[in-house]
Amino acid sequence: MKRIIIAGTACLAVLGILGCGGAGMGGGGGANNKAACLKWVEKHNSMPCLKVAQLDPESSCPDALDMSPTDMSKMYECQAENTKCNGDIPDLAGMMNCSAL
């Protein structure tokens, strides 16, 4: 079960970094992407149910995020708001909606 949780969390992290070219994300550029990403990683790493799936801030939120022409900050803000635990199990349901931003 923990492997599934870790795999799901890792997939969301990868989607957060790579899956950023969708419509409706705004066109203002990515000057705040790294800061928003770091806030999400901080929230993720502070959750007791995610202690086995810690994210490295530097590899999860590289400097290149701010060079992106796409503003992904709303997606990272959504991920931070929806990073939750249901007891000792990560509740990933809310984060699934963040990729549509």
Tab-separated table of C-alpha atoms in Angstrom:
chain	number	residue	atom	x	y	z
A	1	MET	CA	0.000	0.000	0.000
A	2	LYS	CA	2.821	2.401	0.841
A	3	ARG	CA	4.380	1.751	-2.579
A	4	ILE	CA	1.133	2.806	-4.255
A	5	ILE	CA	1.012	5.970	-2.143
A	6	ILE	CA	4.647	6.772	-2.912
A	7	ALA	CA	4.103	6.092	-6.620
A	8	GLY	CA	1.010	8.304	-6.658
A	9	THR	CA	2.819	11.119	-4.888
A	10	ALA	CA	5.802	10.815	-7.217
A	11	CYS	CA	3.492	10.917	-10.246
A	12	LEU	CA	1.860	14.095	-8.964
A	13	ALA	CA	5.268	15.667	-8.454
A	14	VAL	CA	6.291	14.802	-12.001
A	15	LEU	CA	2.978	16.084	-13.353
A	16	GLY	CA	3.489	19.268	-11.394
A	17	ILE	CA	6.821	19.842	-13.062
A	18	LEU	CA	6.236	18.474	-16.549
A	19	GLY	CA	2.512	18.732	-17.100
A	20	CYS	CA	2.376	22.488	-17.235
A	21	GLY	CA	1.464	23.389	-20.780
A	22	GLY	CA	-2.307	23.173	-20.490
A	23	ALA	CA	-4.796	25.798	-21.582
A	24	GLY	CA	-6.188	28.202	-19.041
A	25	MET	CA	-2.979	28.611	-17.071
A	26	GLY	CA	-2.522	32.230	-17.986
A	27	GLY	CA	0.079	33.794	-20.182
A	28	GLY	CA	2.030	35.977	-17.802
A	29	GLY	CA	5.156	33.857	-17.745
A	30	GLY	CA	6.624	31.831	-14.962
A	31	ALA	CA	8.469	34.355	-12.800
A	32	ASN	CA	6.792	32.992	-9.633
A	33	ASN	CA	6.749	29.305	-10.523
A	34	LYS	CA	9.706	28.294	-8.357
A	35	ALA	CA	8.438	30.152	-5.281
A	36	ALA	CA	4.989	28.575	-5.624
A	37	CYS	CA	6.549	25.156	-6.194
A	38	LEU	CA	8.738	25.523	-3.098
A	39	LYS	CA	5.672	26.368	-0.989
A	40	TRP	CA	3.970	23.214	-2.258
A	41	VAL	CA	7.058	21.070	-1.525
A	42	GLU	CA	7.278	22.581	1.974
A	43	LYS	CA	3.610	21.734	2.611
A	44	HIS	CA	4.064	18.236	1.149
A	45	ASN	CA	7.128	17.526	3.284
A	46	SER	CA	5.394	18.780	6.451
A	47	MET	CA	2.512	16.323	6.170
A	48	PRO	CA	2.798	13.387	8.602
A	49	CYS	CA	1.301	10.923	6.108
A	50	LEU	CA	3.934	11.806	3.494
A	51	LYS	CA	7.069	11.350	5.603
A	52	VAL	CA	8.021	8.280	3.521
A	53	ALA	CA	7.752	10.269	0.284
A	54	GLN	CA	9.748	13.432	0.946
A	55	LEU	CA	10.479	15.691	-2.028
A	56	ASP	CA	13.824	17.371	-2.595
A	57	PRO	CA	13.098	21.098	-3.091
A	58	GLU	CA	15.941	21.689	-5.549
A	59	SER	CA	15.151	18.774	-7.840
A	60	SER	CA	11.369	19.226	-7.562
A	61	CYS	CA	11.536	22.991	-8.148
A	62	PRO	CA	14.506	23.752	-10.414
A	63	ASP	CA	15.458	27.332	-11.311
A	64	ALA	CA	14.272	26.631	-14.857
A	65	LEU	CA	10.654	26.824	-13.645
A	66	ASP	CA	10.940	30.604	-13.564
A	67	MET	CA	12.138	30.628	-17.172
A	68	SER	CA	8.973	28.935	-18.378
A	69	PRO	CA	6.674	31.083	-20.523
A	70	THR	CA	3.766	29.460	-18.657
A	71	ASP	CA	2.585	30.664	-15.256
A	72	MET	CA	2.199	27.484	-13.199
A	73	SER	CA	1.892	29.244	-9.836
A	74	LYS	CA	-1.883	28.672	-9.578
A	75	MET	CA	-1.378	24.949	-10.105
A	76	TYR	CA	1.264	24.804	-7.342
A	77	GLU	CA	-0.954	26.894	-5.040
A	78	CYS	CA	-3.793	24.439	-5.705
A	79	GLN	CA	-1.500	21.513	-4.936
A	80	ALA	CA	-0.393	23.124	-1.661
A	81	GLU	CA	-3.999	23.824	-0.649
A	82	ASN	CA	-5.038	20.266	-1.479
A	83	THR	CA	-2.121	18.359	0.055
A	84	LYS	CA	-3.929	16.610	2.888
A	85	CYS	CA	-3.872	13.487	4.988
A	86	ASN	CA	-6.773	11.207	5.790
A	87	GLY	CA	-5.358	9.722	8.949
A	88	ASP	CA	-2.015	8.238	7.965
A	89	ILE	CA	-2.940	7.986	4.273
A	90	PRO	CA	-2.426	10.817	1.760
A	91	ASP	CA	-5.705	12.210	0.414
A	92	LEU	CA	-4.864	12.868	-3.234
A	93	ALA	CA	-8.426	13.531	-4.422
A	94	GLY	CA	-8.232	17.333	-4.278
A	95	MET	CA	-4.865	17.458	-6.020
A	96	MET	CA	-6.272	15.644	-9.049
A	97	ASN	CA	-8.189	18.810	-9.977
A	98	CYS	CA	-5.039	20.951	-9.993
A	99	SER	CA	-3.777	19.706	-13.348
A	100	ALA	CA	-6.763	21.376	-15.058
A	101	LEU	CA	-5.596	24.860	-14.026
